[in-house]
Amino acid sequence: MTAYDSVQTWHHVQSPDAVRVLLSPRDARFFTPFLGRERTLSEAAAVLGVRRDTMLYRVRQLLALELIEVVSVQRGRGRPVKRYRSVSDGFVVGFQAAQEATVLELFLTRDAAQRHGLGEGLLCAIAGEHGWHLRIYSDGAGLYWEAAPDDQPGWQKEELLRPNAPAAWYTNDQLRLSQDDAKALQRDLATLLLRYRQKHQPDVEKVHTLQLGLAPLHAPLLQERQDEQEDDGG
C-alpha cells in the first residue's frame, strides 16, 4: 500500500497563511513531525534538532492555523504533557491559493532547498584544507563543468565509489533514448528506489538526500543545447 492509498480523508486548506506554511520548505519542516502521527512538543523538537522554545512557537502557530490538534493530555506530576497530531493524514491545496504564478515556479521554489542540501553534502564529501577550481570541457553533448579540489588536480568523481569514500554522487546527463529504453530506465530507477526505501532505518542518525529526475526535454531547451554544440564547432 502506498502512502497516498493510506490516506482515508483529505483536508482542504483555504487559509492563505496555512497554505504558505505547507508549501514553504522552511516552515513545513516544523509541521512534518506531526503529519500522520502523534508526538509531544519535546519529541518533535528532538526529531528536528531544535530548541524546545522554538518548537513551542511553531506548535502554537500550527494550532492557530488548524493544521494540528491536541489528541491527548497526560496528567501527572508537573505540567500536563500534550500530544499533537495533524488534523488529517492528507491535505489538498487549490493551486489558486498558492503564491507562485505557475506549477513550474512552485516546483522550482520547493526544489531549491533540497538542491542546496545536496550541494552542501557533495562539497562536504570531498571537503578538506584546499580551494576549488572548475573544469570545463565537452561531455559529448555540450559544455560540461565540474568542481574539483585544488590539491587533487587529477581528481575524478568515480573516486567516490571507493569503499572508504562517502556515499555521495551527482550526475546531470542528457541521453538520447528510444521510448522503450527511456521507459525501461524509468522502471529501473523506480525499482531501485523502492528497494532501498525498504531498507530505511528510522534509528540511523545519518540521512542521505536522494534526488531523482527524468523527463523528456521540451523542444526549446533541446534546441538551446544543439545551438551550444554548433557554437563550439560541433
JSON list of C-alpha atoms in Angstrom, two decimals:
[
{"chain": "A", "resi": 1, "resn": "MET", "atom": "CA", "xyz": [0.00, 0.00, 0.00]},
{"chain": "A", "resi": 2, "resn": "THR", "atom": "CA", "xyz": [1.38, 3.44, -0.90]},
{"chain": "A", "resi": 3, "resn": "ALA", "atom": "CA", "xyz": [1.27, 6.43, 1.43]},
{"chain": "A", "resi": 4, "resn": "TYR", "atom": "CA", "xyz": [-1.33, 8.01, -0.87]},
{"chain": "A", "resi": 5, "resn": "ASP", "atom": "CA", "xyz": [-3.60, 4.97, -0.59]},
{"chain": "A", "resi": 6, "resn": "SER", "atom": "CA", "xyz": [-3.36, 5.03, 3.20]},
{"chain": "A", "resi": 7, "resn": "VAL", "atom": "CA", "xyz": [-5.00, 8.47, 3.46]},
{"chain": "A", "resi": 8, "resn": "GLN", "atom": "CA", "xyz": [-8.63, 7.98, 4.45]},
{"chain": "A", "resi": 9, "resn": "THR", "atom": "CA", "xyz": [-9.77, 11.61, 4.49]},
{"chain": "A", "resi": 10, "resn": "TRP", "atom": "CA", "xyz": [-8.37, 14.72, 2.84]},
{"chain": "A", "resi": 11, "resn": "HIS", "atom": "CA", "xyz": [-8.43, 18.12, 4.50]},
{"chain": "A", "resi": 12, "resn": "HIS", "atom": "CA", "xyz": [-8.93, 21.05, 2.11]},
{"chain": "A", "resi": 13, "resn": "VAL", "atom": "CA", "xyz": [-6.86, 24.06, 3.12]},
{"chain": "A", "resi": 14, "resn": "GLN", "atom": "CA", "xyz": [-8.27, 27.51, 2.35]},
{"chain": "A", "resi": 15, "resn": "SER", "atom": "CA", "xyz": [-6.35, 29.81, 4.70]},
{"chain": "A", "resi": 16, "resn": "PRO", "atom": "CA", "xyz": [-3.56, 31.67, 2.83]},
{"chain": "A", "resi": 17, "resn": "ASP", "atom": "CA", "xyz": [-1.36, 31.53, 5.95]},
{"chain": "A", "resi": 18, "resn": "ALA", "atom": "CA", "xyz": [-1.84, 27.76, 6.27]},
{"chain": "A", "resi": 19, "resn": "VAL", "atom": "CA", "xyz": [-1.10, 27.30, 2.58]},
{"chain": "A", "resi": 20, "resn": "ARG", "atom": "CA", "xyz": [2.11, 29.31, 2.97]},
{"chain": "A", "resi": 21, "resn": "VAL", "atom": "CA", "xyz": [3.27, 27.06, 5.81]},
{"chain": "A", "resi": 22, "resn": "LEU", "atom": "CA", "xyz": [2.52, 23.86, 3.91]},
{"chain": "A", "resi": 23, "resn": "LEU", "atom": "CA", "xyz": [4.28, 25.00, 0.73]},
{"chain": "A", "resi": 24, "resn": "SER", "atom": "CA", "xyz": [7.31, 26.61, 2.36]},
{"chain": "A", "resi": 25, "resn": "PRO", "atom": "CA", "xyz": [10.12, 24.05, 2.94]},
{"chain": "A", "resi": 26, "resn": "ARG", "atom": "CA", "xyz": [11.44, 26.17, 5.82]},
{"chain": "A", "resi": 27, "resn": "ASP", "atom": "CA", "xyz": [8.07, 26.28, 7.62]},
{"chain": "A", "resi": 28, "resn": "ALA", "atom": "CA", "xyz": [6.73, 22.86, 6.63]},
{"chain": "A", "resi": 29, "resn": "ARG", "atom": "CA", "xyz": [9.60, 21.07, 8.39]},
{"chain": "A", "resi": 30, "resn": "PHE", "atom": "CA", "xyz": [8.02, 22.02, 11.74]},
{"chain": "A", "resi": 31, "resn": "PHE", "atom": "CA", "xyz": [4.71, 20.51, 10.63]},
{"chain": "A", "resi": 32, "resn": "THR", "atom": "CA", "xyz": [6.17, 17.27, 9.27]},
{"chain": "A", "resi": 33, "resn": "PRO", "atom": "CA", "xyz": [6.78, 15.53, 12.66]},
{"chain": "A", "resi": 34, "resn": "PHE", "atom": "CA", "xyz": [3.03, 15.64, 13.34]},
{"chain": "A", "resi": 35, "resn": "LEU", "atom": "CA", "xyz": [1.84, 14.56, 9.90]},
{"chain": "A", "resi": 36, "resn": "GLY", "atom": "CA", "xyz": [0.03, 11.26, 10.35]},
{"chain": "A", "resi": 37, "resn": "ARG", "atom": "CA", "xyz": [1.49, 10.58, 13.80]},
{"chain": "A", "resi": 38, "resn": "GLU", "atom": "CA", "xyz": [1.24, 11.71, 17.41]},
{"chain": "A", "resi": 39, "resn": "ARG", "atom": "CA", "xyz": [4.13, 13.47, 19.10]},
{"chain": "A", "resi": 40, "resn": "THR", "atom": "CA", "xyz": [4.74, 15.65, 22.11]},
{"chain": "A", "resi": 41, "resn": "LEU", "atom": "CA", "xyz": [6.38, 19.02, 21.72]},
{"chain": "A", "resi": 42, "resn": "SER", "atom": "CA", "xyz": [9.66, 17.69, 23.12]},
{"chain": "A", "resi": 43, "resn": "GLU", "atom": "CA", "xyz": [9.61, 14.66, 20.81]},
{"chain": "A", "resi": 44, "resn": "ALA", "atom": "CA", "xyz": [9.10, 16.87, 17.77]},
{"chain": "A", "resi": 45, "resn": "ALA", "atom": "CA", "xyz": [11.90, 19.19, 18.87]},
{"chain": "A", "resi": 46, "resn": "ALA", "atom": "CA", "xyz": [14.24, 16.21, 19.22]},
{"chain": "A", "resi": 47, "resn": "VAL", "atom": "CA", "xyz": [13.33, 14.91, 15.76]},
{"chain": "A", "resi": 48, "resn": "LEU", "atom": "CA", "xyz": [14.17, 18.27, 14.18]},
{"chain": "A", "resi": 49, "resn": "GLY", "atom": "CA", "xyz": [17.13, 19.02, 16.41]},
{"chain": "A", "resi": 50, "resn": "VAL", "atom": "CA", "xyz": [15.75, 22.40, 17.52]},
{"chain": "A", "resi": 51, "resn": "ARG", "atom": "CA", "xyz": [15.27, 24.04, 20.90]},
{"chain": "A", "resi": 52, "resn": "ARG", "atom": "CA", "xyz": [12.08, 23.39, 22.82]},
{"chain": "A", "resi": 53, "resn": "ASP", "atom": "CA", "xyz": [11.09, 27.07, 22.89]},
{"chain": "A", "resi": 54, "resn": "THR", "atom": "CA", "xyz": [11.50, 27.24, 19.11]},
{"chain": "A", "resi": 55, "resn": "MET", "atom": "CA", "xyz": [9.23, 24.22, 18.73]},
{"chain": "A", "resi": 56, "resn": "LEU", "atom": "CA", "xyz": [6.71, 25.70, 21.17]},
{"chain": "A", "resi": 57, "resn": "TYR", "atom": "CA", "xyz": [6.37, 28.81, 19.00]},
{"chain": "A", "resi": 58, "resn": "ARG", "atom": "CA", "xyz": [5.82, 26.67, 15.91]},
{"chain": "A", "resi": 59, "resn": "VAL", "atom": "CA", "xyz": [3.30, 24.39, 17.63]},
{"chain": "A", "resi": 60, "resn": "ARG", "atom": "CA", "xyz": [1.24, 27.39, 18.71]},
{"chain": "A", "resi": 61, "resn": "GLN", "atom": "CA", "xyz": [1.35, 28.66, 15.13]},
{"chain": "A", "resi": 62, "resn": "LEU", "atom": "CA", "xyz": [0.23, 25.30, 13.72]},
{"chain": "A", "resi": 63, "resn": "LEU", "atom": "CA", "xyz": [-2.60, 25.10, 16.25]},
{"chain": "A", "resi": 64, "resn": "ALA", "atom": "CA", "xyz": [-3.79, 28.59, 15.32]},
{"chain": "A", "resi": 65, "resn": "LEU", "atom": "CA", "xyz": [-3.76, 27.63, 11.64]},
{"chain": "A", "resi": 66, "resn": "GLU", "atom": "CA", "xyz": [-5.75, 24.46, 12.47]},
{"chain": "A", "resi": 67, "resn": "LEU", "atom": "CA", "xyz": [-3.14, 22.22, 10.86]},
{"chain": "A", "resi": 68, "resn": "ILE", "atom": "CA", "xyz": [-2.56, 20.22, 14.06]},
{"chain": "A", "resi": 69, "resn": "GLU", "atom": "CA", "xyz": [-4.67, 19.49, 17.13]},
{"chain": "A", "resi": 70, "resn": "VAL", "atom": "CA", "xyz": [-4.25, 18.18, 20.65]},
{"chain": "A", "resi": 71, "resn": "VAL", "atom": "CA", "xyz": [-5.19, 14.49, 20.65]},
{"chain": "A", "resi": 72, "resn": "SER", "atom": "CA", "xyz": [-4.45, 13.60, 24.28]},
{"chain": "A", "resi": 73, "resn": "VAL", "atom": "CA", "xyz": [-3.27, 15.12, 27.55]},
{"chain": "A", "resi": 74, "resn": "GLN", "atom": "CA", "xyz": [-1.26, 13.08, 30.04]},
{"chain": "A", "resi": 75, "resn": "ARG", "atom": "CA", "xyz": [-1.62, 14.41, 33.56]},
{"chain": "A", "resi": 76, "resn": "GLY", "atom": "CA", "xyz": [0.76, 13.67, 36.38]},
{"chain": "A", "resi": 77, "resn": "ARG", "atom": "CA", "xyz": [3.30, 15.50, 38.44]},
{"chain": "A", "resi": 78, "resn": "GLY", "atom": "CA", "xyz": [4.26, 18.79, 36.91]},
{"chain": "A", "resi": 79, "resn": "ARG", "atom": "CA", "xyz": [2.80, 20.20, 33.74]},
{"chain": "A", "resi": 80, "resn": "PRO", "atom": "CA", "xyz": [0.35, 18.13, 31.67]},
{"chain": "A", "resi": 81, "resn": "VAL", "atom": "CA", "xyz": [2.00, 16.59, 28.62]},
{"chain": "A", "resi": 82, "resn": "LYS", "atom": "CA", "xyz": [0.08, 17.19, 25.40]},
{"chain": "A", "resi": 83, "resn": "ARG", "atom": "CA", "xyz": [0.31, 15.04, 22.32]},
{"chain": "A", "resi": 84, "resn": "TYR", "atom": "CA", "xyz": [-0.30, 16.65, 18.95]},
{"chain": "A", "resi": 85, "resn": "ARG", "atom": "CA", "xyz": [-1.23, 15.29, 15.55]},
{"chain": "A", "resi": 86, "resn": "SER", "atom": "CA", "xyz": [-2.13, 16.70, 12.16]},
{"chain": "A", "resi": 87, "resn": "VAL", "atom": "CA", "xyz": [-5.86, 17.26, 11.72]},
{"chain": "A", "resi": 88, "resn": "SER", "atom": "CA", "xyz": [-5.75, 14.87, 8.77]},
{"chain": "A", "resi": 89, "resn": "ASP", "atom": "CA", "xyz": [-3.31, 12.46, 7.14]},
{"chain": "A", "resi": 90, "resn": "GLY", "atom": "CA", "xyz": [-3.62, 14.25, 3.81]},
{"chain": "A", "resi": 91, "resn": "PHE", "atom": "CA", "xyz": [-4.10, 17.86, 2.73]},
{"chain": "A", "resi": 92, "resn": "VAL", "atom": "CA", "xyz": [-5.37, 19.39, -0.50]},
{"chain": "A", "resi": 93, "resn": "VAL", "atom": "CA", "xyz": [-4.34, 22.88, -1.56]},
{"chain": "A", "resi": 94, "resn": "GLY", "atom": "CA", "xyz": [-6.02, 24.53, -4.53]},
{"chain": "A", "resi": 95, "resn": "PHE", "atom": "CA", "xyz": [-3.37, 25.92, -6.84]},
{"chain": "A", "resi": 96, "resn": "GLN", "atom": "CA", "xyz": [-5.09, 29.31, -6.88]},
{"chain": "A", "resi": 97, "resn": "ALA", "atom": "CA", "xyz": [-4.23, 29.57, -3.17]},
{"chain": "A", "resi": 98, "resn": "ALA", "atom": "CA", "xyz": [-0.51, 29.21, -3.86]},
{"chain": "A", "resi": 99, "resn": "GLN", "atom": "CA", "xyz": [1.55, 32.36, -4.34]},
{"chain": "A", "resi": 100, "resn": "GLU", "atom": "CA", "xyz": [3.55, 31.02, -7.26]},
{"chain": "A", "resi": 101, "resn": "ALA", "atom": "CA", "xyz": [2.32, 32.01, -10.71]},
{"chain": "A", "resi": 102, "resn": "THR", "atom": "CA", "xyz": [2.85, 28.62, -12.35]},
{"chain": "A", "resi": 103, "resn": "VAL", "atom": "CA", "xyz": [3.25, 24.98, -11.34]},
{"chain": "A", "resi": 104, "resn": "LEU", "atom": "CA", "xyz": [6.83, 25.14, -12.66]},
{"chain": "A", "resi": 105, "resn": "GLU", "atom": "CA", "xyz": [7.60, 28.09, -10.38]},
{"chain": "A", "resi": 106, "resn": "LEU", "atom": "CA", "xyz": [6.17, 26.17, -7.41]},
{"chain": "A", "resi": 107, "resn": "PHE", "atom": "CA", "xyz": [8.28, 23.14, -8.31]},
{"chain": "A", "resi": 108, "resn": "LEU", "atom": "CA", "xyz": [11.46, 25.24, -8.54]},
{"chain": "A", "resi": 109, "resn": "THR", "atom": "CA", "xyz": [10.74, 27.02, -5.26]},
{"chain": "A", "resi": 110, "resn": "ARG", "atom": "CA", "xyz": [10.26, 23.78, -3.35]},
{"chain": "A", "resi": 111, "resn": "ASP", "atom": "CA", "xyz": [13.20, 22.12, -5.09]},
{"chain": "A", "resi": 112, "resn": "ALA", "atom": "CA", "xyz": [15.67, 24.91, -4.24]},
{"chain": "A", "resi": 113, "resn": "ALA", "atom": "CA", "xyz": [16.13, 23.99, -0.57]},
{"chain": "A", "resi": 114, "resn": "GLN", "atom": "CA", "xyz": [16.69, 20.31, -1.37]},
{"chain": "A", "resi": 115, "resn": "ARG", "atom": "CA", "xyz": [19.16, 21.18, -4.12]},
{"chain": "A", "resi": 116, "resn": "HIS", "atom": "CA", "xyz": [21.02, 23.40, -1.65]},
{"chain": "A", "resi": 117, "resn": "GLY", "atom": "CA", "xyz": [21.25, 20.49, 0.78]},
{"chain": "A", "resi": 118, "resn": "LEU", "atom": "CA", "xyz": [22.53, 18.21, -1.97]},
{"chain": "A", "resi": 119, "resn": "GLY", "atom": "CA", "xyz": [25.21, 20.72, -2.95]},
{"chain": "A", "resi": 120, "resn": "GLU", "atom": "CA", "xyz": [26.38, 21.14, 0.63]},
{"chain": "A", "resi": 121, "resn": "GLY", "atom": "CA", "xyz": [26.53, 17.38, 1.08]},
{"chain": "A", "resi": 122, "resn": "LEU", "atom": "CA", "xyz": [28.57, 16.88, -2.08]},
{"chain": "A", "resi": 123, "resn": "LEU", "atom": "CA", "xyz": [31.09, 19.54, -1.08]},
{"chain": "A", "resi": 124, "resn": "CYS", "atom": "CA", "xyz": [31.40, 18.10, 2.43]},
{"chain": "A", "resi": 125, "resn": "ALA", "atom": "CA", "xyz": [32.06, 14.67, 0.92]},
{"chain": "A", "resi": 126, "resn": "ILE", "atom": "CA", "xyz": [35.30, 15.93, -0.61]},
{"chain": "A", "resi": 127, "resn": "ALA", "atom": "CA", "xyz": [36.00, 18.69, 1.90]},
{"chain": "A", "resi": 128, "resn": "GLY", "atom": "CA", "xyz": [39.49, 19.49, 3.11]},
{"chain": "A", "resi": 129, "resn": "GLU", "atom": "CA", "xyz": [42.01, 22.28, 3.59]},
{"chain": "A", "resi": 130, "resn": "HIS", "atom": "CA", "xyz": [42.01, 23.31, -0.03]},
{"chain": "A", "resi": 131, "resn": "GLY", "atom": "CA", "xyz": [40.45, 25.66, -2.52]},
{"chain": "A", "resi": 132, "resn": "TRP", "atom": "CA", "xyz": [38.40, 24.77, -5.56]},
{"chain": "A", "resi": 133, "resn": "HIS", "atom": "CA", "xyz": [38.71, 25.12, -9.29]},
{"chain": "A", "resi": 134, "resn": "LEU", "atom": "CA", "xyz": [36.30, 24.45, -12.13]},
{"chain": "A", "resi": 135, "resn": "ARG", "atom": "CA", "xyz": [36.96, 22.16, -15.06]},
{"chain": "A", "resi": 136, "resn": "ILE", "atom": "CA", "xyz": [35.05, 22.98, -18.23]},
{"chain": "A", "resi": 137, "resn": "TYR", "atom": "CA", "xyz": [35.03, 20.63, -21.20]},
{"chain": "A", "resi": 138, "resn": "SER", "atom": "CA", "xyz": [32.78, 18.86, -23.69]},
{"chain": "A", "resi": 139, "resn": "ASP", "atom": "CA", "xyz": [30.96, 15.79, -22.47]},
{"chain": "A", "resi": 140, "resn": "GLY", "atom": "CA", "xyz": [29.93, 14.80, -25.99]},
{"chain": "A", "resi": 141, "resn": "ALA", "atom": "CA", "xyz": [26.56, 16.53, -25.71]},
{"chain": "A", "resi": 142, "resn": "GLY", "atom": "CA", "xyz": [27.69, 20.08, -24.98]},
{"chain": "A", "resi": 143, "resn": "LEU", "atom": "CA", "xyz": [29.55, 22.18, -22.44]},
{"chain": "A", "resi": 144, "resn": "TYR", "atom": "CA", "xyz": [30.10, 20.48, -19.08]},
{"chain": "A", "resi": 145, "resn": "TRP", "atom": "CA", "xyz": [31.60, 21.85, -15.88]},
{"chain": "A", "resi": 146, "resn": "GLU", "atom": "CA", "xyz": [32.52, 20.29, -12.57]},
{"chain": "A", "resi": 147, "resn": "ALA", "atom": "CA", "xyz": [34.21, 21.42, -9.36]},
{"chain": "A", "resi": 148, "resn": "ALA", "atom": "CA", "xyz": [37.44, 19.77, -8.22]},
{"chain": "A", "resi": 149, "resn": "PRO", "atom": "CA", "xyz": [39.72, 20.34, -5.19]},
{"chain": "A", "resi": 150, "resn": "ASP", "atom": "CA", "xyz": [42.92, 22.32, -5.85]},
{"chain": "A", "resi": 151, "resn": "ASP", "atom": "CA", "xyz": [45.12, 19.81, -4.03]},
{"chain": "A", "resi": 152, "resn": "GLN", "atom": "CA", "xyz": [43.88, 16.94, -6.25]},
{"chain": "A", "resi": 153, "resn": "PRO", "atom": "CA", "xyz": [44.24, 18.16, -9.86]},
{"chain": "A", "resi": 154, "resn": "GLY", "atom": "CA", "xyz": [43.57, 14.68, -11.25]},
{"chain": "A", "resi": 155, "resn": "TRP", "atom": "CA", "xyz": [40.52, 14.05, -9.08]},
{"chain": "A", "resi": 156, "resn": "GLN", "atom": "CA", "xyz": [37.64, 12.17, -10.73]},
{"chain": "A", "resi": 157, "resn": "LYS", "atom": "CA", "xyz": [34.19, 11.76, -9.22]},
{"chain": "A", "resi": 158, "resn": "GLU", "atom": "CA", "xyz": [34.49, 7.99, -9.72]},
{"chain": "A", "resi": 159, "resn": "GLU", "atom": "CA", "xyz": [36.82, 8.07, -6.70]},
{"chain": "A", "resi": 160, "resn": "LEU", "atom": "CA", "xyz": [33.67, 8.48, -4.61]},
{"chain": "A", "resi": 161, "resn": "LEU", "atom": "CA", "xyz": [32.87, 4.84, -5.46]},
{"chain": "A", "resi": 162, "resn": "ARG", "atom": "CA", "xyz": [35.78, 3.61, -3.36]},
{"chain": "A", "resi": 163, "resn": "PRO", "atom": "CA", "xyz": [34.66, 1.60, -0.29]},
{"chain": "A", "resi": 164, "resn": "ASN", "atom": "CA", "xyz": [36.07, 4.13, 2.20]},
{"chain": "A", "resi": 165, "resn": "ALA", "atom": "CA", "xyz": [34.63, 7.18, 0.42]},
{"chain": "A", "resi": 166, "resn": "PRO", "atom": "CA", "xyz": [31.36, 8.88, 1.47]},
{"chain": "A", "resi": 167, "resn": "ALA", "atom": "CA", "xyz": [28.17, 7.66, -0.24]},
{"chain": "A", "resi": 168, "resn": "ALA", "atom": "CA", "xyz": [27.83, 10.70, -2.49]},
{"chain": "A", "resi": 169, "resn": "TRP", "atom": "CA", "xyz": [27.22, 11.11, -6.22]},
{"chain": "A", "resi": 170, "resn": "TYR", "atom": "CA", "xyz": [25.93, 13.63, -8.69]},
{"chain": "A", "resi": 171, "resn": "THR", "atom": "CA", "xyz": [25.17, 13.50, -12.37]},
{"chain": "A", "resi": 172, "resn": "ASN", "atom": "CA", "xyz": [23.26, 15.71, -14.77]},
{"chain": "A", "resi": 173, "resn": "ASP", "atom": "CA", "xyz": [23.19, 13.94, -18.11]},
{"chain": "A", "resi": 174, "resn": "GLN", "atom": "CA", "xyz": [21.20, 14.20, -21.30]},
{"chain": "A", "resi": 175, "resn": "LEU", "atom": "CA", "xyz": [20.54, 10.89, -23.03]},
{"chain": "A", "resi": 176, "resn": "ARG", "atom": "CA", "xyz": [19.07, 10.24, -26.46]},
{"chain": "A", "resi": 177, "resn": "LEU", "atom": "CA", "xyz": [16.98, 7.14, -25.80]},
{"chain": "A", "resi": 178, "resn": "SER", "atom": "CA", "xyz": [14.19, 5.39, -27.62]},
{"chain": "A", "resi": 179, "resn": "GLN", "atom": "CA", "xyz": [10.80, 5.44, -25.89]},
{"chain": "A", "resi": 180, "resn": "ASP", "atom": "CA", "xyz": [11.25, 1.80, -24.87]},
{"chain": "A", "resi": 181, "resn": "ASP", "atom": "CA", "xyz": [14.70, 2.44, -23.38]},
{"chain": "A", "resi": 182, "resn": "ALA", "atom": "CA", "xyz": [13.53, 5.59, -21.62]},
{"chain": "A", "resi": 183, "resn": "LYS", "atom": "CA", "xyz": [10.63, 3.69, -20.04]},
{"chain": "A", "resi": 184, "resn": "ALA", "atom": "CA", "xyz": [12.99, 0.88, -19.03]},
{"chain": "A", "resi": 185, "resn": "LEU", "atom": "CA", "xyz": [15.27, 3.43, -17.32]},
{"chain": "A", "resi": 186, "resn": "GLN", "atom": "CA", "xyz": [12.24, 4.91, -15.56]},
{"chain": "A", "resi": 187, "resn": "ARG", "atom": "CA", "xyz": [11.21, 1.50, -14.23]},
{"chain": "A", "resi": 188, "resn": "ASP", "atom": "CA", "xyz": [14.77, 0.63, -13.18]},
{"chain": "A", "resi": 189, "resn": "LEU", "atom": "CA", "xyz": [15.13, 3.88, -11.22]},
{"chain": "A", "resi": 190, "resn": "ALA", "atom": "CA", "xyz": [11.75, 3.41, -9.51]},
{"chain": "A", "resi": 191, "resn": "THR", "atom": "CA", "xyz": [12.54, -0.22, -8.63]},
{"chain": "A", "resi": 192, "resn": "LEU", "atom": "CA", "xyz": [15.95, 0.71, -7.22]},
{"chain": "A", "resi": 193, "resn": "LEU", "atom": "CA", "xyz": [14.47, 3.47, -5.10]},
{"chain": "A", "resi": 194, "resn": "LEU", "atom": "CA", "xyz": [11.73, 1.21, -3.71]},
{"chain": "A", "resi": 195, "resn": "ARG", "atom": "CA", "xyz": [14.30, -1.45, -2.83]},
{"chain": "A", "resi": 196, "resn": "TYR", "atom": "CA", "xyz": [16.31, 0.96, -0.69]},
{"chain": "A", "resi": 197, "resn": "ARG", "atom": "CA", "xyz": [13.22, 2.55, 0.82]},
{"chain": "A", "resi": 198, "resn": "GLN", "atom": "CA", "xyz": [12.54, -0.88, 2.31]},
{"chain": "A", "resi": 199, "resn": "LYS", "atom": "CA", "xyz": [15.97, -0.69, 3.98]},
{"chain": "A", "resi": 200, "resn": "HIS", "atom": "CA", "xyz": [15.07, 2.63, 5.65]},
{"chain": "A", "resi": 201, "resn": "GLN", "atom": "CA", "xyz": [16.00, 2.54, 9.35]},
{"chain": "A", "resi": 202, "resn": "PRO", "atom": "CA", "xyz": [14.45, 5.33, 11.45]},
{"chain": "A", "resi": 203, "resn": "ASP", "atom": "CA", "xyz": [17.08, 4.93, 14.18]},
{"chain": "A", "resi": 204, "resn": "VAL", "atom": "CA", "xyz": [20.03, 5.56, 11.83]},
{"chain": "A", "resi": 205, "resn": "GLU", "atom": "CA", "xyz": [21.42, 9.02, 12.56]},
{"chain": "A", "resi": 206, "resn": "LYS", "atom": "CA", "xyz": [22.90, 9.85, 9.15]},
{"chain": "A", "resi": 207, "resn": "VAL", "atom": "CA", "xyz": [20.42, 10.97, 6.49]},
{"chain": "A", "resi": 208, "resn": "HIS", "atom": "CA", "xyz": [21.19, 10.87, 2.76]},
{"chain": "A", "resi": 209, "resn": "THR", "atom": "CA", "xyz": [19.34, 13.01, 0.25]},
{"chain": "A", "resi": 210, "resn": "LEU", "atom": "CA", "xyz": [18.45, 11.24, -2.98]},
{"chain": "A", "resi": 211, "resn": "GLN", "atom": "CA", "xyz": [17.06, 13.36, -5.80]},
{"chain": "A", "resi": 212, "resn": "LEU", "atom": "CA", "xyz": [15.96, 11.58, -8.96]},
{"chain": "A", "resi": 213, "resn": "GLY", "atom": "CA", "xyz": [14.58, 13.23, -12.05]},
{"chain": "A", "resi": 214, "resn": "LEU", "atom": "CA", "xyz": [13.82, 12.01, -15.55]},
{"chain": "A", "resi": 215, "resn": "ALA", "atom": "CA", "xyz": [11.84, 13.89, -18.19]},
{"chain": "A", "resi": 216, "resn": "PRO", "atom": "CA", "xyz": [11.77, 14.39, -21.96]},
{"chain": "A", "resi": 217, "resn": "LEU", "atom": "CA", "xyz": [13.31, 17.76, -22.75]},
{"chain": "A", "resi": 218, "resn": "HIS", "atom": "CA", "xyz": [10.99, 20.46, -24.01]},
{"chain": "A", "resi": 219, "resn": "ALA", "atom": "CA", "xyz": [11.81, 21.34, -27.62]},
{"chain": "A", "resi": 220, "resn": "PRO", "atom": "CA", "xyz": [13.19, 24.88, -26.95]},
{"chain": "A", "resi": 221, "resn": "LEU", "atom": "CA", "xyz": [15.59, 23.52, -24.31]},
{"chain": "A", "resi": 222, "resn": "LEU", "atom": "CA", "xyz": [16.80, 20.83, -26.68]},
{"chain": "A", "resi": 223, "resn": "GLN", "atom": "CA", "xyz": [17.37, 23.43, -29.41]},
{"chain": "A", "resi": 224, "resn": "GLU", "atom": "CA", "xyz": [19.44, 25.55, -27.00]},
{"chain": "A", "resi": 225, "resn": "ARG", "atom": "CA", "xyz": [21.71, 22.56, -26.33]},
{"chain": "A", "resi": 226, "resn": "GLN", "atom": "CA", "xyz": [22.11, 21.91, -30.06]},
{"chain": "A", "resi": 227, "resn": "ASP", "atom": "CA", "xyz": [22.94, 25.59, -30.64]},
{"chain": "A", "resi": 228, "resn": "GLU", "atom": "CA", "xyz": [25.67, 25.34, -28.00]},
{"chain": "A", "resi": 229, "resn": "GLN", "atom": "CA", "xyz": [27.23, 22.42, -29.85]},
{"chain": "A", "resi": 230, "resn": "GLU", "atom": "CA", "xyz": [27.18, 24.35, -33.15]},
{"chain": "A", "resi": 231, "resn": "ASP", "atom": "CA", "xyz": [28.81, 27.39, -31.50]},
{"chain": "A", "resi": 232, "resn": "ASP", "atom": "CA", "xyz": [31.55, 25.07, -30.23]},
{"chain": "A", "resi": 233, "resn": "GLY", "atom": "CA", "xyz": [32.12, 23.81, -33.75]},
{"chain": "A", "resi": 234, "resn": "GLY", "atom": "CA", "xyz": [30.35, 20.51, -33.07]}
]
